[in-house]
Short mmCIF file of C-alpha atoms (C1' of nucleotides) in Angstrom, two decimals:
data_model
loop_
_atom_site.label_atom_id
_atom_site.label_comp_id
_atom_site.label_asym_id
_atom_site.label_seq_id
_atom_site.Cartn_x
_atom_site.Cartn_y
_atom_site.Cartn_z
CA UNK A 540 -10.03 42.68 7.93
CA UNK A 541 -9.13 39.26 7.34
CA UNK A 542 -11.45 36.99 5.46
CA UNK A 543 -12.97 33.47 7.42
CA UNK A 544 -12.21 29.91 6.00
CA UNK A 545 -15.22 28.65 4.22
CA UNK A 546 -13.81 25.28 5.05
CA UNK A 547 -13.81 23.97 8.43
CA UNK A 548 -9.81 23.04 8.44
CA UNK A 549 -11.60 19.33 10.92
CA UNK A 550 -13.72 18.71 8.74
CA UNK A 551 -11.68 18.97 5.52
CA UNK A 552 -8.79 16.25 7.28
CA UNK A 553 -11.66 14.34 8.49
CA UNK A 554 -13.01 13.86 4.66
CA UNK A 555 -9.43 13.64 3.71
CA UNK A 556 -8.94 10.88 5.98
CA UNK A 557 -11.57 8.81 5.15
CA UNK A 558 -10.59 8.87 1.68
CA UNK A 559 -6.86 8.26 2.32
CA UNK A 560 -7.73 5.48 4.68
CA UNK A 561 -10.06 4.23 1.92
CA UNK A 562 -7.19 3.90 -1.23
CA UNK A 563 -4.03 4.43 -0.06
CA UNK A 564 -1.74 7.27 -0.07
CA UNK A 565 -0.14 6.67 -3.29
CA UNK A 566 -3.91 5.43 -5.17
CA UNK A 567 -5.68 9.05 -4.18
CA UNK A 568 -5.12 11.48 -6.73
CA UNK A 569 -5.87 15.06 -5.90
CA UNK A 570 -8.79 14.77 -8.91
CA UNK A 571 -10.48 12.62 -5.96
CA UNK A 572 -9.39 14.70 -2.99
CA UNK A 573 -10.80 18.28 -4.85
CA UNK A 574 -13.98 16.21 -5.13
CA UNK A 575 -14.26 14.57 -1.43
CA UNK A 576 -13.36 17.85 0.12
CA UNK A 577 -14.88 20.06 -2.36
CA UNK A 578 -11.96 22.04 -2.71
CA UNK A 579 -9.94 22.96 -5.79
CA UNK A 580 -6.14 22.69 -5.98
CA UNK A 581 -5.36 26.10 -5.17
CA UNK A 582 -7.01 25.95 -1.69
CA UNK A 583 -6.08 22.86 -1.06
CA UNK A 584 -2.27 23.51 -1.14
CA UNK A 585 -2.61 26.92 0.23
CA UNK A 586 -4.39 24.96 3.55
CA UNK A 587 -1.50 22.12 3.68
CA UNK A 588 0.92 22.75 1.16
CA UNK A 589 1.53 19.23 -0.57
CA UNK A 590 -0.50 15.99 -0.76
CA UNK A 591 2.07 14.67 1.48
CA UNK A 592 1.54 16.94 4.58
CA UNK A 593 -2.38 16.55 4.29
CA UNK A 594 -1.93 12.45 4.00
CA UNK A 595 0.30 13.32 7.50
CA UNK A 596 -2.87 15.74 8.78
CA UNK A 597 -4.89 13.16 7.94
CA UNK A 598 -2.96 10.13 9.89
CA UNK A 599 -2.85 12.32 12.80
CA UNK A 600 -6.66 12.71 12.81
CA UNK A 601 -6.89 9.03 12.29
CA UNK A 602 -4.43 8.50 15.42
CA UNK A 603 -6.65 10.63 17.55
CA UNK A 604 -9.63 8.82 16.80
CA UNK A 605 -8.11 5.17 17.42
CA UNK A 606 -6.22 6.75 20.58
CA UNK A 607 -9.44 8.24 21.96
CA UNK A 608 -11.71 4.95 21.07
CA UNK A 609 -8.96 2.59 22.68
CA UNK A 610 -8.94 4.71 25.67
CA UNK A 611 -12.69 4.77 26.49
CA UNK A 612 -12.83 1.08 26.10
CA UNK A 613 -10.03 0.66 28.41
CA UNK A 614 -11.53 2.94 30.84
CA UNK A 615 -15.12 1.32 31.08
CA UNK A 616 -13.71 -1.94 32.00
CA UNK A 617 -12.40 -2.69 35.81
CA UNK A 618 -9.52 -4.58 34.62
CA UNK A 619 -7.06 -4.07 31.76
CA UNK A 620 -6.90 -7.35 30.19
CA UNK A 621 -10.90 -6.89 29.91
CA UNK A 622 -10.47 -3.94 28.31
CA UNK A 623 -8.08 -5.41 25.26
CA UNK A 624 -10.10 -7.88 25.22
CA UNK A 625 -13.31 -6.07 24.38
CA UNK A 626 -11.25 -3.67 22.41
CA UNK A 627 -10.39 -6.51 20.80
CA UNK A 628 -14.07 -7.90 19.59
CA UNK A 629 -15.40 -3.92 18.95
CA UNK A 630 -12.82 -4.02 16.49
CA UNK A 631 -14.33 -7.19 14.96
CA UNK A 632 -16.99 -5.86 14.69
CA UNK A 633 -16.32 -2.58 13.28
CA UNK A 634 -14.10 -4.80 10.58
CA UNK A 635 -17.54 -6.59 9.45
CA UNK A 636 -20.05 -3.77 9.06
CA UNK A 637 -20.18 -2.41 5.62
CA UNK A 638 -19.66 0.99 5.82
CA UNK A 639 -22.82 2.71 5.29
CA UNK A 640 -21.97 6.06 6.47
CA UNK A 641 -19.18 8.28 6.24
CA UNK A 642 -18.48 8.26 9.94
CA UNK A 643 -18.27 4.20 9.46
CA UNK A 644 -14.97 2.30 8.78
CA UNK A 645 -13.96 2.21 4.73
CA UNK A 646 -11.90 -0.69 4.95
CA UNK A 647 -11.19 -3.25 7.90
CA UNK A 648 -7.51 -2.66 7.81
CA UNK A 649 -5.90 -0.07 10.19
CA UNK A 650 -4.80 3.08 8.24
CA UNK A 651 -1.67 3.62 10.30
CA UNK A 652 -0.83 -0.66 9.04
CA UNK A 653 -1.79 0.46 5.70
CA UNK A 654 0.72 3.56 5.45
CA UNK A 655 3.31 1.35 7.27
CA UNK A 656 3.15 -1.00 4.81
CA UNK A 657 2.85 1.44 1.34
CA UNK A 658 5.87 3.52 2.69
CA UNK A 659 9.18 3.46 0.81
CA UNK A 660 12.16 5.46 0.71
CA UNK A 661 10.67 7.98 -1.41
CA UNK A 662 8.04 9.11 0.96
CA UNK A 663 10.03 9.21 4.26
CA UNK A 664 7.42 11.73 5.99
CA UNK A 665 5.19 9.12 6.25
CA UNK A 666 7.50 6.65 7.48
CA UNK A 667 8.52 8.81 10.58
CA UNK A 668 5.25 9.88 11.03
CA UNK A 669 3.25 6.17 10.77
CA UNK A 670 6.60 4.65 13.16
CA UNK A 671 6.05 7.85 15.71
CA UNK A 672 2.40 6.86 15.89
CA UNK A 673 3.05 2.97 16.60
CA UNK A 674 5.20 4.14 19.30
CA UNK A 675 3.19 6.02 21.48
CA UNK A 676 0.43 3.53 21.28
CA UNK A 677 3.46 1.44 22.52
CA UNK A 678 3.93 3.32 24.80
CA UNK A 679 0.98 4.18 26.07
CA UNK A 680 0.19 0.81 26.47
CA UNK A 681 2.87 -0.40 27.77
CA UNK A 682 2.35 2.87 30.79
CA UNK A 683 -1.52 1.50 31.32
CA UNK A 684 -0.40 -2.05 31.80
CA UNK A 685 2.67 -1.13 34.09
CA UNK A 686 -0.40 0.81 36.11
CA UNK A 687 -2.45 -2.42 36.45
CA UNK A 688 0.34 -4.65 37.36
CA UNK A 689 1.42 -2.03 39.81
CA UNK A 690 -1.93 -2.13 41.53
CA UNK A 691 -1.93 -6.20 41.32
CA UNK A 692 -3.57 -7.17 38.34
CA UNK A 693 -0.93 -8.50 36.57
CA UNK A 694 2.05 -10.62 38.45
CA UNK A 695 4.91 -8.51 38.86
CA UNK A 696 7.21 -9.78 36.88
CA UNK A 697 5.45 -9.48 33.64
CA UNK A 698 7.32 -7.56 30.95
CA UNK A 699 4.47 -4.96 30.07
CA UNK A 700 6.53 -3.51 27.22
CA UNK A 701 6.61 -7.08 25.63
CA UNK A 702 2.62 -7.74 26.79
CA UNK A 703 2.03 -4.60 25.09
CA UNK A 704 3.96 -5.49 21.48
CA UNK A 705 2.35 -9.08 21.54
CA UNK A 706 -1.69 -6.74 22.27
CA UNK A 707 -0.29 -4.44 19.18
CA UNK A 708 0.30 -6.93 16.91
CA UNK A 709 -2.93 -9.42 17.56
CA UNK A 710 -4.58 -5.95 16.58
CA UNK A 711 -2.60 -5.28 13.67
CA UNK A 712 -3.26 -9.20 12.88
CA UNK A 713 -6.98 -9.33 13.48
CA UNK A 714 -7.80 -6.12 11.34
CA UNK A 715 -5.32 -7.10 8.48
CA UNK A 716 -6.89 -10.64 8.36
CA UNK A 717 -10.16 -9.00 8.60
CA UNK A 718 -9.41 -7.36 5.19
CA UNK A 719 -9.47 -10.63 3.61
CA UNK A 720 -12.91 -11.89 1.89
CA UNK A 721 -14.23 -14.08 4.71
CA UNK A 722 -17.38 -14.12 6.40
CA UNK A 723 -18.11 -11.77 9.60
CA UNK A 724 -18.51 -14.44 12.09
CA UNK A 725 -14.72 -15.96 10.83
CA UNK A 726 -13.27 -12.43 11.90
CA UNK A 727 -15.49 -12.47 15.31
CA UNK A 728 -14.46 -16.25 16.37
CA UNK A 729 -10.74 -15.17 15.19
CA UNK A 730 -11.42 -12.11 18.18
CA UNK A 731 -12.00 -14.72 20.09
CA UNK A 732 -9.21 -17.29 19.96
CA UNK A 733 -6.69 -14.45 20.02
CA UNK A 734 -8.31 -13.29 23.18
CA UNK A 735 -8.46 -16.69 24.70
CA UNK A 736 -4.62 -16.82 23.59
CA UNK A 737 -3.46 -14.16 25.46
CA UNK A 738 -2.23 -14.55 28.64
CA UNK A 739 -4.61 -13.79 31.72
CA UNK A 740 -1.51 -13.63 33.99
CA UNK B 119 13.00 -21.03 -36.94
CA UNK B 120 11.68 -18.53 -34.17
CA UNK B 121 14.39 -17.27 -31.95
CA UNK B 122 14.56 -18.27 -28.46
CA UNK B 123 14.07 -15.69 -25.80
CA UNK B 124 17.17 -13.60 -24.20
CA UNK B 125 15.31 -13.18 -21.00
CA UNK B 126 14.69 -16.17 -18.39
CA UNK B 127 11.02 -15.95 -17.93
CA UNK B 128 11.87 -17.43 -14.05
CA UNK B 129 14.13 -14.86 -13.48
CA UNK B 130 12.14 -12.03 -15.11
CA UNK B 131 9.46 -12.64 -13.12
CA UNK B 132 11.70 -13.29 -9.87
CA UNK B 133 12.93 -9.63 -10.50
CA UNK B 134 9.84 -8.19 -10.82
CA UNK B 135 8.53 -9.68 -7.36
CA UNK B 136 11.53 -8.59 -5.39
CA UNK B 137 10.84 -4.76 -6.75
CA UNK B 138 7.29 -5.43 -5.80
CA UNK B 139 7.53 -6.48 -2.41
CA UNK B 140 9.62 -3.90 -1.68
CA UNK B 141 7.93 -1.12 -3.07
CA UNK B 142 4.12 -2.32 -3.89
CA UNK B 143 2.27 -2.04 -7.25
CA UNK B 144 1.30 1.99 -7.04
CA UNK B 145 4.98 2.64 -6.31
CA UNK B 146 6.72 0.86 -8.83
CA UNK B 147 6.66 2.69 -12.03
CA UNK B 148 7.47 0.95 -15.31
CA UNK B 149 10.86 2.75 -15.71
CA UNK B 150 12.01 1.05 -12.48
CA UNK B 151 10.87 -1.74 -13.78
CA UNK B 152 12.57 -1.57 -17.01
CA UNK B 153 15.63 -1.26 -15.00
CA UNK B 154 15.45 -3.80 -12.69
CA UNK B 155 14.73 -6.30 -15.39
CA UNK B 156 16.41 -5.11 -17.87
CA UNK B 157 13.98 -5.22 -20.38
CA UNK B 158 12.24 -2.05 -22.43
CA UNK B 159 8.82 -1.91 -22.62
CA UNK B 160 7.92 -3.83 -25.60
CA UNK B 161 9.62 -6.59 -24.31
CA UNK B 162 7.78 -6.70 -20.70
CA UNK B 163 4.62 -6.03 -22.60
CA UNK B 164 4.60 -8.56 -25.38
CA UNK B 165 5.42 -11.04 -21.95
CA UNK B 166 3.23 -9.90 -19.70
CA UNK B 167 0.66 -7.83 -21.27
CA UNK B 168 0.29 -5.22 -18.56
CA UNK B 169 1.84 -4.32 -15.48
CA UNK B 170 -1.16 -5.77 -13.51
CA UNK B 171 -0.13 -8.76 -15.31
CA UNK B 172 3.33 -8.78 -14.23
CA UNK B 173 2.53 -7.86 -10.89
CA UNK B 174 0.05 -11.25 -10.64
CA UNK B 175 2.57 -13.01 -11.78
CA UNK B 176 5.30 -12.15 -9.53
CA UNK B 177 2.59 -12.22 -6.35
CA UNK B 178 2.14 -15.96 -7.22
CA UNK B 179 6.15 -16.77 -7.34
CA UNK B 180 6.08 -14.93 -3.90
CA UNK B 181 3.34 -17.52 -2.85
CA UNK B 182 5.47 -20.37 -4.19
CA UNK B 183 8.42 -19.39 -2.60
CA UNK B 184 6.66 -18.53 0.48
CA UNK B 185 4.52 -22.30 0.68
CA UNK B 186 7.47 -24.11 -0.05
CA UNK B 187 9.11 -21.93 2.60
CA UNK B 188 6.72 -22.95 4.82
CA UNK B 189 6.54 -26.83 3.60
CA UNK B 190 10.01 -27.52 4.25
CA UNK B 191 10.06 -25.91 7.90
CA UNK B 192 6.28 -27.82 8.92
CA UNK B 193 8.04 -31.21 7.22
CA UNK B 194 11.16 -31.30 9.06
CA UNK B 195 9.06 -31.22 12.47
CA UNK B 196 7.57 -34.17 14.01
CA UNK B 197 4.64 -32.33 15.37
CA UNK B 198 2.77 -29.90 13.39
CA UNK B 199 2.89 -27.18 16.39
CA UNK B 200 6.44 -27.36 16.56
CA UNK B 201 6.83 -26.45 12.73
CA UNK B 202 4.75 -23.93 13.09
CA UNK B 203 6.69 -22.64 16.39
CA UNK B 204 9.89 -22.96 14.39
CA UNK B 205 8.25 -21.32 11.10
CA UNK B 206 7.61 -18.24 13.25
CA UNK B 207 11.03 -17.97 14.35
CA UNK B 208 12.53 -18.23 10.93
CA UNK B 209 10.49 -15.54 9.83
CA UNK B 210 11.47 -13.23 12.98
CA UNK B 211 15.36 -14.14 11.66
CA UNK B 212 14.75 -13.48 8.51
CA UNK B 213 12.72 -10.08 8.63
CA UNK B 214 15.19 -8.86 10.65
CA UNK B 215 18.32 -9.17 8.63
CA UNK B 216 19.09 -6.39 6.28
CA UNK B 217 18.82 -7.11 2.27
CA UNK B 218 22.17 -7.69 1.75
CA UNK B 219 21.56 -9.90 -1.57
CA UNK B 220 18.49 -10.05 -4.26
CA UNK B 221 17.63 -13.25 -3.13
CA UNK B 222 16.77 -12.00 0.57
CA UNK B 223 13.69 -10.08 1.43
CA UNK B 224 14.06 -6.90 0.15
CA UNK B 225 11.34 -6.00 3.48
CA UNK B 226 10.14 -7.29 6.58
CA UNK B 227 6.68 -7.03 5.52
CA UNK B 228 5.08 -10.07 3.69
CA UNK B 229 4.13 -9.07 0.02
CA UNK B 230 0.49 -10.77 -0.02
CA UNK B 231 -0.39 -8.73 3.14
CA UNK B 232 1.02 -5.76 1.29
CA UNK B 233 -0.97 -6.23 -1.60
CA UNK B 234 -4.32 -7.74 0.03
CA UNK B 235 -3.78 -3.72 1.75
CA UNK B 236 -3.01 -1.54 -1.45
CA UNK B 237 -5.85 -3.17 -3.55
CA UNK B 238 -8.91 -1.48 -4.33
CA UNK B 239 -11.99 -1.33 -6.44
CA UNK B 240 -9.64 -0.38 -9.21
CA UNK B 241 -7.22 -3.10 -9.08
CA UNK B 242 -10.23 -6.16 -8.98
CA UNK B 243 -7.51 -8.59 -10.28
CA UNK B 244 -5.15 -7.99 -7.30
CA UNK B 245 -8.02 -8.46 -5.24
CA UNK B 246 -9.21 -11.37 -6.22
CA UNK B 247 -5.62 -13.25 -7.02
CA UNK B 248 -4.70 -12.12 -3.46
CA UNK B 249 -7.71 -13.47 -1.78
CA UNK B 250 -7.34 -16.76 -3.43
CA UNK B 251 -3.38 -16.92 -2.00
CA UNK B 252 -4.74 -16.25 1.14
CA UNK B 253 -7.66 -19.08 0.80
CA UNK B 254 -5.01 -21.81 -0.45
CA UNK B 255 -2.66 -21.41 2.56
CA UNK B 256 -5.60 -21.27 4.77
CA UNK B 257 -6.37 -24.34 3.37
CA UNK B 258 -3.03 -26.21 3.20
CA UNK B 259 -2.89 -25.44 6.83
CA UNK B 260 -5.84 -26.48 8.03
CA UNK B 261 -5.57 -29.99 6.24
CA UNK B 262 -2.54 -30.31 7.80
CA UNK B 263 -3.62 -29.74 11.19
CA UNK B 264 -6.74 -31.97 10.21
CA UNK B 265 -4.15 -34.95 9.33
CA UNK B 266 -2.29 -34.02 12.65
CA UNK B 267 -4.90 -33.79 14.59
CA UNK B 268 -6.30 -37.36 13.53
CA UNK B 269 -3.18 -39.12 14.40
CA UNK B 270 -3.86 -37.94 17.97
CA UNK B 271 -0.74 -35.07 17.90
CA UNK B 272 -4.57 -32.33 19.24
CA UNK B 273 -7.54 -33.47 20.53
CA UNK B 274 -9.92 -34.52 18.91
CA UNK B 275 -12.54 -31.40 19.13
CA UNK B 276 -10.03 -28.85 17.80
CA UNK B 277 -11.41 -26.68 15.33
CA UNK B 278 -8.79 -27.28 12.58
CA UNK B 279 -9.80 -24.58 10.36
CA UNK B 280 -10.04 -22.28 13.85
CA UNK B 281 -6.55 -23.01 14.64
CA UNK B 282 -5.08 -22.28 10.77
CA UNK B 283 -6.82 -18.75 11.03
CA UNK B 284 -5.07 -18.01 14.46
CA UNK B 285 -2.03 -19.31 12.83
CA UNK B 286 -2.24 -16.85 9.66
CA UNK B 287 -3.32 -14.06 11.70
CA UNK B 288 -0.35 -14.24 13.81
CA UNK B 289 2.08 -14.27 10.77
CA UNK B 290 0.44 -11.54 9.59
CA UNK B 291 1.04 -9.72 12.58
CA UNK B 292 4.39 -10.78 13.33
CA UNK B 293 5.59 -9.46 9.89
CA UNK B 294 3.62 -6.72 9.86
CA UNK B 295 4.95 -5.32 13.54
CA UNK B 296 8.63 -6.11 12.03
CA UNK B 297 7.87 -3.24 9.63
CA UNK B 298 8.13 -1.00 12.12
CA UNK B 299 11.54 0.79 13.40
CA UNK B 300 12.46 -1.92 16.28
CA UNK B 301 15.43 -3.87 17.59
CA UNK B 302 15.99 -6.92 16.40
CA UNK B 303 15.31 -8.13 19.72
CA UNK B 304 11.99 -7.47 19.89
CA UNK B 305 10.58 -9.56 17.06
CA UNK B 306 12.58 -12.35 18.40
CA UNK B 307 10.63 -11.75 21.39
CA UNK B 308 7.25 -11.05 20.12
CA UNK B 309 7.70 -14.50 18.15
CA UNK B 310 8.54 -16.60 20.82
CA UNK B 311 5.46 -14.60 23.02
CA UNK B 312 3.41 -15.66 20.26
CA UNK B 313 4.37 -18.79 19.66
CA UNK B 314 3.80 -18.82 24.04
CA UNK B 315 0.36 -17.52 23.48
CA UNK B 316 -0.71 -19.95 21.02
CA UNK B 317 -2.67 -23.10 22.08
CA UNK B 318 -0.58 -26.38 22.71
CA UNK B 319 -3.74 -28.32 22.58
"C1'" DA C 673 24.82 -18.27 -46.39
"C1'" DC C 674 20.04 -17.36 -46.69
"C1'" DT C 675 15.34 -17.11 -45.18
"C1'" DG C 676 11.65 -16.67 -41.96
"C1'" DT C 677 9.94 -15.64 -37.63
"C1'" DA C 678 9.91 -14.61 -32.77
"C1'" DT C 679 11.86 -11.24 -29.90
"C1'" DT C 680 13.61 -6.77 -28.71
"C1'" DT C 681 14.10 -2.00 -29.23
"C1'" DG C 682 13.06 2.94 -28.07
"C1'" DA C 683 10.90 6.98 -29.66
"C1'" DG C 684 6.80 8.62 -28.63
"C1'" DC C 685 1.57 8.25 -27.72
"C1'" DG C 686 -2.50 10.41 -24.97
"C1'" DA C 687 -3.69 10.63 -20.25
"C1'" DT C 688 -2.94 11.79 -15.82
"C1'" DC C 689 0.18 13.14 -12.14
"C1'" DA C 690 1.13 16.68 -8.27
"C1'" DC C 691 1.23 21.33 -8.25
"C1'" DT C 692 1.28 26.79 -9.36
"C1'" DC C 693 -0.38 31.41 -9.67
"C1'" DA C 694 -2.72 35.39 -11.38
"C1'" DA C 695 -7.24 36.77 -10.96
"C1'" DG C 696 -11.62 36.80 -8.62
"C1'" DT C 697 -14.36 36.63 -4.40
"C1'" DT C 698 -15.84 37.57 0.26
"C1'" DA C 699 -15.91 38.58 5.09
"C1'" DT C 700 -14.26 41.84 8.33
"C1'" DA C 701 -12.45 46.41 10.23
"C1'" DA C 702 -12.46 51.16 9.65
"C1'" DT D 89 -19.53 52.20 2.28
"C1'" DT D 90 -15.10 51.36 1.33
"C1'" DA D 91 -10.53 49.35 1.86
"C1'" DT D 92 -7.98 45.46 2.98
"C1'" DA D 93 -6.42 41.10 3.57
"C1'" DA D 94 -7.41 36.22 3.48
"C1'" DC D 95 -9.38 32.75 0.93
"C1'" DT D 96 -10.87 30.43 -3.31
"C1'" DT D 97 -10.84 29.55 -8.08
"C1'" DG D 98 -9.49 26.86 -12.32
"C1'" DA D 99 -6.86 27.03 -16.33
"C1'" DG D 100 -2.59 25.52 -17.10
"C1'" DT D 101 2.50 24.00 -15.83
"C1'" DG D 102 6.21 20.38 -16.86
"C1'" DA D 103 6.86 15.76 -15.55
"C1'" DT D 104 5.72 11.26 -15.43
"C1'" DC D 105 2.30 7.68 -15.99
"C1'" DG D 106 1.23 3.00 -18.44
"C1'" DC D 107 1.49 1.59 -22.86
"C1'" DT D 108 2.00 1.05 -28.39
"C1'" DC D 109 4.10 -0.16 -32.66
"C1'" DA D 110 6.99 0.07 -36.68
"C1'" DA D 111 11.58 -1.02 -37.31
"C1'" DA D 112 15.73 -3.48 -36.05
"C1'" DT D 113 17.74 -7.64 -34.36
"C1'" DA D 114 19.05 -12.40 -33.67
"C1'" DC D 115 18.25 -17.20 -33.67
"C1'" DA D 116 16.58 -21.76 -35.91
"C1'" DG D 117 15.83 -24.53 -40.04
"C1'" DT D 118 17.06 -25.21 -44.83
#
DNA sequence: ACTGTATTTGAGCGATCACTCAAGTTATAA
DNA sequence: TTATAACTTGAGTGATCGCTCAAATACAGT
C-alpha cells in the first residue's frame, strides 16, 4: 500500500552535501537547502528530522567519497608512499579547478576541516561525528602503512601511527592553504615540496 | 567638552576576538557579544558600525598578536630555521593547554584559518581582509628567509617564497590537526615530525 | 554649578531562523 | 476501482537574528 519516495534519499544528501560543503553548516539556511534539494520543509524533516542530522548525513556521504577516492589512489600505485604522494598532487589539482559541475569540488578546503573548525559546544553532533571521521582515516592509514612496512617498504621501526598523523595533516595543510587566493601552480609546487618533505624511509 | 569613552577600545576589541576565535563569525550572535563586552548594542554599533566590522577588527588584533608572536620567537634564534623549528613547538604547547585565562587561546585552531574557511560569497569583506593577513605573513616570511638566505644561513638557489609557503602550510596543519580530540602527545610529536620533515637546506 | 556634546542605554524594529502540522497527493495492494 | 498508508506540501509557529534611534547619562570646558 505504501507510497514510493519521489526523492532518491542519495541523491538528496549528495545535493545536500555539496551545498553544506559549499557554506558551512551554520551559513546554509533551510530557504537554500528546500531550493538545492527541491524539497519543502515538511519533507525535508520528515526524511532526517533536523538540519543537524542531514549536515551529519551529509558528512558521512562526504567521508565515503574521500575514503573511496583515497583508497583507489592508494591501490593503483605499487608502493604506499607513491600513493600519498599522488594522492597528494590529485588533490592539488582538484583544489585549482573551478568547479564547473556539480559533481566538481565547491571549495578547495576539506569539508570534514571545515566542520572541525565551525564546531562549538552548541553543536556537539558534529563534533563527535567530524572527530569519529578523522579517526578512522587515522586509522586506516595508519593499518595500510603498518601493511607496507610489514612487507618491507618502510624500515621497521617507523612509527606508522605518527607517519600517518604527519600524511593527515600535510593534507589538511595543502587543501586549507589551497583555499587561499593564490594562483594554481602555487598550490601544485606547494604538492610538491610537501611531498619531497616527507620521508621516503 | 565631549565625554571620554567608558570602554577601552583595545580591550573591546581584544574581547571581541577571543569570542571570535572561539566560536567564528556565524556562531557568535550579538547578544553574546553584548555580554562578553559588556556593551549594548548602540554602543558596539556607534564603534564599530556592524558586526562584520567588529569581526575585521578583532581578525587584525589576532594578526598582530599572532606576527609579533611569531617575531619575537624567529628574533631570539640565530638561524631563521631554528625559529621557525622553535615557533612550531610553541604553538604545539600552547594549543594544547586548556583556556584557563582570557588571555590564552580560547582554541587550538588558528582564527585566520577559521575564518579564511567560514567565508563566503556573502561575507566579501572577510574574504578579502583574510586573504590579505595571509599575503602579509607570507610575505614577512619570505623576506626573512630572503635576508637569511643571503647571509649564507641556505643556499643560494632556495626558493625563498617556496620555502615560506611550506612553512605556512605546515602551521596551518599543525593547528588545524590540534583541533581534533588527541593527546597532548601527539601534537608534540607531529611538530617535531614536521619540523623533521622540513628542509634543513 | 551650568552648559554642551559625545557616549550609552534598551526597548523594539523588520527580517529571517529552524521547524511544525493539518491537509493534500500519489503510488501500491486488495 | 477503491482503500490505505506513505510522502509531500506550504502557510505559519515562536524565537532569534542583526540592527536602529530617541532618550538618558556622564564627562569636559566655562
Amino acid at each position: 500500500m505504501p507510497r514510493s519516495t519521489r526523492h532518491d534519499p542519495e541523491t538528496t544528501v549528495r545535493r545536500a552535501a555539496h551545498l553544506f560543503w559549499e557554506r558551512g553548516y551554520h551559513a546554509c539556511s533551510l530557504k537554500q537547502l528546500e531550493t538545492a534539494l527541491d524539497m519543502r520543509p515538511g519533507s525535508i524533516y520528515a526524511a532526517f528530522g533536523s538540519k543537524e542530522s542531514l549536515f551529519r548525513a551529509a558528512l558521512m556521504a562526504y567521508y565515503e567519497q574521500l575514503h573511496q577516492g583515497m583508497t583507489q589512489v592508494l591501490a593503483s600505485h605499487e608502493r604506499v608512499l607513491d600513493g600519498l604522494a599522488a594522492y597528494l598532487r590529485q588533490l592539488a589539482v582538484e583544489a585549482t579547478m573551478q568547479p564547473d559541475n556539480e559533481e566538481a569540488a565547491p571549495v578547495p578546503a576539506c569539508m570534514m576541516v571545515k566542520t572541525l573548525l565551525e564546531a562549538t559546544v552548541d553543536t556537539p553532533g558534529l563534533e563527535d561525528t567530524v572527530n569519529d571521521l578523522f579517526d578512522r582515516i587515522e586509522r586506516d592509514l595508519t593499518t595500510t602503512l603498518e601493511t607496507a612496512r610489514d612487507q618491507g617498504e618502510l624500515a621497521a621501526d617507523v612509527d606508522c601511527a605518527r607517519l600517518a598523523r604527519l600524511w593527515q595533516a600535510q593534507i589538511m595543510g595543502l587543501r586549507t592553504f589551497a583555499q587561499r587566493r593564490v594562483d594554481a601552480e602555487v598550490v601544485t609546487l606547494l604538492a610538491e615540496d610537501m611531498i619531497q618533505a616527507m620521508p621516503v624511509t
